[in-house]
XYZ file of C-alpha atoms in Angstrom:
370
model
C -60.435 34.848 20.292
C -56.956 35.725 18.975
C -54.939 33.132 17.376
C -52.210 31.812 19.743
C -48.840 30.729 17.726
C -46.476 28.344 19.264
C -43.052 29.509 19.718
C -40.548 27.575 17.730
C -37.109 27.326 19.084
C -34.653 27.719 16.089
C -31.706 26.878 17.909
C -31.367 23.107 18.486
C -30.303 21.736 21.854
C -26.560 21.936 22.465
C -24.596 18.760 21.659
C -27.823 17.363 19.597
C -27.237 15.968 16.300
C -28.551 19.086 14.590
C -26.603 21.390 16.742
C -23.278 19.532 15.667
C -24.237 19.667 11.976
C -25.058 23.293 11.984
C -21.864 24.218 13.999
C -19.659 21.622 12.813
C -17.260 23.923 11.210
C -16.884 26.299 14.340
C -16.323 23.136 16.674
C -13.532 22.019 14.467
C -11.950 25.511 14.209
C -11.822 25.515 17.938
C -10.126 22.177 18.058
C -7.716 23.329 15.443
C -7.106 26.372 17.297
C -5.999 24.384 20.379
C -3.193 22.798 18.551
C -2.089 26.184 17.148
C -2.223 27.629 20.589
C -0.016 24.800 21.903
C 2.799 26.328 19.900
C 2.825 29.469 21.927
C 3.921 27.531 25.278
C 7.184 25.675 25.723
C 5.400 22.723 27.646
C 2.929 21.885 24.867
C 4.840 23.049 21.752
C 6.560 19.718 21.406
C 3.255 18.136 21.288
C 1.531 20.578 19.069
C 4.588 20.451 16.642
C 3.659 16.771 15.906
C 0.369 17.744 14.608
C 1.176 20.845 12.762
C 4.639 20.241 11.104
C 5.968 17.541 8.818
C 7.885 14.985 10.519
C 11.132 12.920 10.049
C 13.353 15.494 8.681
C 16.758 14.488 7.337
C 19.417 16.865 6.341
C 21.713 15.815 3.453
C 24.713 17.820 2.231
C 25.335 17.914 -1.490
C 28.635 17.339 -2.908
C 30.104 20.394 -4.806
C 32.224 23.383 -4.484
C 29.327 25.164 -2.592
C 28.236 22.525 -0.079
C 24.755 23.302 0.639
C 22.252 21.396 3.037
C 19.048 19.843 1.432
C 16.127 18.775 3.738
C 14.300 15.610 2.803
C 11.631 13.497 4.615
C 10.696 9.917 5.093
C 7.477 8.455 6.450
C 6.682 7.125 9.899
C 3.912 6.589 12.535
C 3.918 10.179 13.575
C 2.625 11.115 10.360
C -0.952 9.962 11.637
C -0.981 13.034 13.902
C -0.103 15.314 11.106
C -2.765 13.808 8.829
C -5.277 14.283 11.722
C -4.660 18.032 11.941
C -4.816 18.571 8.134
C -8.169 16.467 8.189
C -9.441 19.166 10.375
C -8.245 21.857 8.087
C -9.958 20.070 5.225
C -13.235 20.089 7.025
C -12.818 23.919 7.617
C -11.976 24.607 3.998
C -15.134 22.405 2.925
C -17.455 24.667 5.080
C -16.007 27.706 3.827
C -16.434 26.900 0.108
C -20.035 25.432 0.866
C -21.165 28.619 2.679
C -19.309 31.425 0.802
C -19.421 30.116 -2.744
C -21.825 27.072 -3.426
C -24.755 28.106 -1.218
C -24.932 31.617 -2.787
C -24.898 29.876 -6.330
C -27.677 27.575 -5.097
C -29.799 30.396 -3.876
C -29.831 32.026 -7.223
C -30.120 28.967 -9.401
C -33.071 27.363 -7.196
C -31.794 23.843 -8.152
C -33.984 20.689 -7.299
C -33.083 18.505 -4.385
C -31.326 15.914 -6.594
C -29.423 18.702 -8.503
C -28.723 20.664 -5.551
C -26.630 17.680 -3.821
C -24.854 16.864 -7.203
C -23.956 20.310 -7.668
C -22.488 20.653 -4.118
C -20.473 17.466 -4.691
C -18.994 18.684 -8.079
C -18.329 21.992 -6.666
C -16.461 20.710 -3.822
C -14.435 18.071 -5.882
C -13.753 20.574 -8.516
C -11.907 22.945 -6.111
C -10.026 20.002 -4.645
C -8.986 18.615 -7.926
C -7.862 21.881 -9.441
C -5.650 22.572 -6.427
C -4.381 19.064 -6.162
C -3.730 18.981 -9.994
C -1.969 22.312 -10.023
C 0.037 21.525 -6.867
C 1.048 17.880 -8.118
C 2.047 19.118 -11.572
C 4.345 21.809 -10.071
C 6.137 19.126 -7.880
C 6.340 16.811 -11.112
C 8.162 19.809 -12.961
C 10.405 20.722 -10.279
C 11.739 17.282 -9.713
C 11.822 16.396 -13.504
C 9.756 13.151 -13.159
C 8.025 13.878 -16.518
C 11.187 14.480 -18.581
C 12.913 11.195 -17.446
C 10.369 8.319 -16.613
C 13.197 6.043 -15.554
C 13.277 7.976 -12.465
C 9.867 6.352 -11.354
C 11.743 3.270 -10.511
C 15.481 4.053 -10.582
C 17.025 4.275 -7.168
C 14.167 2.246 -5.379
C 13.293 2.358 -2.484
C 12.585 6.134 -2.696
C 12.374 6.512 1.052
C 13.489 10.223 1.085
C 11.011 12.862 -0.280
C 11.293 16.697 -0.769
C 9.088 18.726 1.610
C 6.620 19.400 -1.174
C 6.056 15.897 -1.944
C 5.695 14.677 1.573
C 3.316 17.444 2.513
C 1.200 16.664 -0.787
C 0.748 13.155 0.299
C -0.208 14.277 3.946
C -2.779 16.806 2.735
C -4.229 14.100 0.256
C -4.861 11.602 3.244
C -6.063 14.334 5.315
C -8.652 15.407 2.559
C -9.954 11.858 2.059
C -10.147 11.002 5.646
C -12.324 14.358 6.109
C -14.808 12.893 3.613
C -16.022 10.285 5.778
C -17.429 12.791 8.622
C -18.507 14.983 5.746
C -21.284 12.243 5.116
C -22.481 12.928 8.309
C -22.173 16.824 8.261
C -23.758 17.061 4.935
C -26.728 14.702 5.677
C -25.975 12.355 2.930
C -28.720 10.241 1.738
C -28.635 6.588 2.870
C -28.694 5.304 -0.606
C -25.788 7.593 -1.677
C -23.562 6.623 1.215
C -22.185 3.251 -0.036
C -21.149 4.755 -3.321
C -19.402 7.627 -1.493
C -17.639 5.090 0.856
C -16.422 3.040 -1.877
C -14.519 5.793 -3.807
C -13.307 7.375 -0.475
C -11.915 3.776 0.419
C -10.181 3.423 -3.064
C -8.357 6.864 -2.735
C -7.340 6.110 0.853
C -5.987 2.623 -0.058
C -4.110 3.807 -3.336
C -2.719 6.952 -1.667
C -1.536 5.110 1.587
C -0.165 2.304 -0.418
C 1.978 4.327 -2.640
C 3.008 6.519 0.519
C 4.000 3.417 2.713
C 5.431 1.193 -0.065
C 7.983 4.069 -1.141
C 6.237 4.236 -4.483
C 5.552 7.929 -4.132
C 6.806 8.986 -7.520
C 4.654 6.714 -9.190
C 1.594 7.710 -7.169
C 2.292 11.372 -7.624
C 2.136 10.881 -11.358
C -0.942 8.641 -11.483
C -2.888 11.119 -9.127
C -2.128 14.144 -11.204
C -3.342 12.245 -14.238
C -6.451 10.830 -12.547
C -7.363 14.266 -10.930
C -7.012 16.092 -14.383
C -9.583 13.804 -15.817
C -11.882 14.011 -12.931
C -11.722 17.830 -12.768
C -12.776 17.981 -16.366
C -15.950 15.838 -15.514
C -16.923 17.732 -12.660
C -16.278 20.971 -14.352
C -18.533 19.624 -17.246
C -21.092 18.781 -14.944
C -21.292 22.301 -13.351
C -21.558 23.760 -16.681
C -24.528 21.280 -17.566
C -26.231 22.309 -14.422
C -26.336 25.945 -15.620
C -27.443 25.041 -19.131
C -28.511 21.590 -20.066
C -27.787 22.044 -23.722
C -23.948 22.364 -22.983
C -22.817 18.642 -23.156
C -19.529 19.183 -25.001
C -17.483 18.835 -21.847
C -18.704 15.016 -21.217
C -17.693 14.014 -24.706
C -14.094 15.305 -24.169
C -13.947 13.822 -20.780
C -15.192 10.393 -22.231
C -12.374 10.270 -24.444
C -9.772 11.546 -22.022
C -11.114 9.036 -19.272
C -10.375 6.011 -21.517
C -6.915 7.370 -22.373
C -6.329 8.026 -18.659
C -7.042 4.454 -17.851
C -4.778 3.210 -20.630
C -1.969 5.437 -19.488
C -2.478 4.499 -15.844
C -2.064 0.845 -16.699
C 0.908 1.413 -19.137
C 2.847 3.404 -16.446
C 2.128 0.850 -13.520
C 3.108 -2.149 -15.579
C 6.235 -0.287 -17.018
C 7.347 0.758 -13.462
C 6.154 -2.141 -11.199
C 6.215 -4.894 -13.702
C 9.569 -4.237 -15.656
C 11.374 -1.351 -13.897
C 11.269 -2.773 -10.366
C 11.583 -6.335 -11.550
C 14.991 -5.713 -13.305
C 16.162 -3.189 -10.502
C 19.386 -4.344 -8.644
C 17.979 -3.613 -5.339
C 15.666 -6.765 -4.933
C 14.331 -8.166 -1.594
C 12.169 -7.479 1.491
C 13.737 -5.008 4.088
C 11.359 -3.188 6.413
C 14.077 -1.290 8.146
C 15.443 0.029 4.753
C 11.822 0.511 3.141
C 12.445 -1.850 0.217
C 9.334 -3.874 -0.737
C 10.764 -5.069 -4.029
C 9.614 -8.694 -3.973
C 7.480 -10.531 -6.478
C 4.378 -10.780 -3.945
C 4.348 -7.050 -3.456
C 4.777 -6.183 -7.204
C 1.855 -8.637 -8.161
C -0.444 -7.326 -5.290
C 0.133 -3.765 -6.322
C -0.428 -4.496 -10.046
C -3.607 -6.441 -9.252
C -4.849 -3.622 -7.073
C -4.395 -1.077 -9.911
C -5.642 -3.236 -12.628
C -8.856 -4.180 -10.725
C -9.525 -0.644 -9.749
C -9.114 0.480 -13.365
C -11.491 -2.337 -14.649
C -14.001 -1.104 -11.887
C -13.820 2.407 -13.063
C -14.240 1.248 -16.833
C -17.183 -0.916 -15.781
C -18.873 2.282 -14.075
C -17.958 4.458 -17.060
C -19.592 1.924 -19.484
C -22.844 1.848 -17.373
C -22.882 5.465 -17.144
C -22.490 6.099 -21.001
C -25.214 3.316 -21.638
C -27.563 5.104 -19.315
C -27.011 8.519 -21.191
C -27.524 6.810 -24.470
C -30.887 5.219 -23.294
C -31.917 8.488 -21.936
C -31.270 10.204 -25.141
C -33.012 7.584 -27.143
C -35.925 7.929 -25.031
C -36.073 11.679 -25.388
C -35.812 11.275 -29.324
C -38.459 8.769 -29.470
C -40.784 11.159 -27.485
C -39.940 13.922 -29.721
C -40.999 11.721 -32.780
C -44.169 10.747 -31.315
C -45.107 14.526 -30.431
C -44.377 15.613 -34.029
C -47.318 13.529 -35.739
C -49.798 14.635 -33.129
C -48.885 18.261 -33.979
C -49.134 17.940 -37.646
C -52.502 16.158 -37.171
C -53.826 18.793 -34.966
C -52.771 21.377 -37.791
C -54.605 19.688 -40.553
C -57.830 19.568 -38.416
C -57.483 23.278 -37.792
C -56.913 23.964 -41.651
C -60.203 21.943 -42.634
C -62.448 24.213 -40.575
C -62.981 28.006 -40.491
C -63.243 29.794 -37.333
C -63.377 26.571 -35.546
C -66.349 25.009 -37.433
C -65.504 21.699 -39.432
C -66.692 20.938 -43.183
C -68.705 18.192 -41.391
C -70.870 21.009 -39.977
C -72.903 20.871 -43.297
C -74.199 17.494 -42.272
C -75.570 18.795 -38.953
C -79.324 18.250 -38.417
C -80.038 21.958 -38.738
C -78.416 21.929 -42.078
C -80.283 18.803 -43.302
C -83.613 20.330 -42.030
C -82.968 23.606 -44.280
C -82.150 21.360 -47.273
C -85.467 19.587 -46.797
C -87.349 22.729 -46.579
């Protein structure tokens, strides 16, 4: 009798969990395409524009011989629709990077399951941090925020933003919101989900807080600083996965991490604690976007300080774990060295595998007696 092989259905049932996970990028692309197609028809274009374009445009005429109109933007409830659309874009970009870059490298390197998930995480975040750092730094240079730190609090509330700055914050919120469904799409382990949710929540709270409270200038500076340090860490981890002897990047990151925390606290206290506290425009005015009251200032500083303390606590635990692992590895090496030297001595005492004690064997004693 011949062997009867069961036919396996490689394609999962439609709308099952596995089907959604395997085809989530295509499904999301179709949803995004619906909004783009909506721009082509007059009936739906007004609705589609809410999701695709940046809202709340304000045109300001500059004073001078050549009067020019400058477009600025403020925030509002309609921004939620725009954030949702760019969350879909982030899911699509995540899938493209995963399929066409990271999966190809994984197939060549043959990582273990643990390294595979960490490599994917660092690969995705490295691409995002590099893009966000470059984009944010270009905005800081074009707006001259670095050359004149007083602009971080001068003229508060900063209700009007240039297009690049507002779009930057929209994309940041969209990216970190997309990280929540990605936990499902990437089949994240249950034990890793709480850790992921904590830092996603912290990113969303701080970015949305800076955006809503009109602290966008301070928020942009702190994001660029933070993203640079995080970029260095994840690039160092990618290099470490390719060659475990290359750990110099972690040392540089450790120094910059501590400096980054100190600089973050210094800028926050300088801007919120001193700059806004001595500003002329004091008071709470929701319509004008003014939140310069002592309760808000203390809350903002407390949130920043607690977050920095939490990050330092995680950093210290990470370094202690690395030192313990290094110490254990050194101890094992020291234990192996004496055993190796002992085996060499045993081999040296014998010739062709025969010990000097062979002379005391029963056969040798018999020959001596005879």
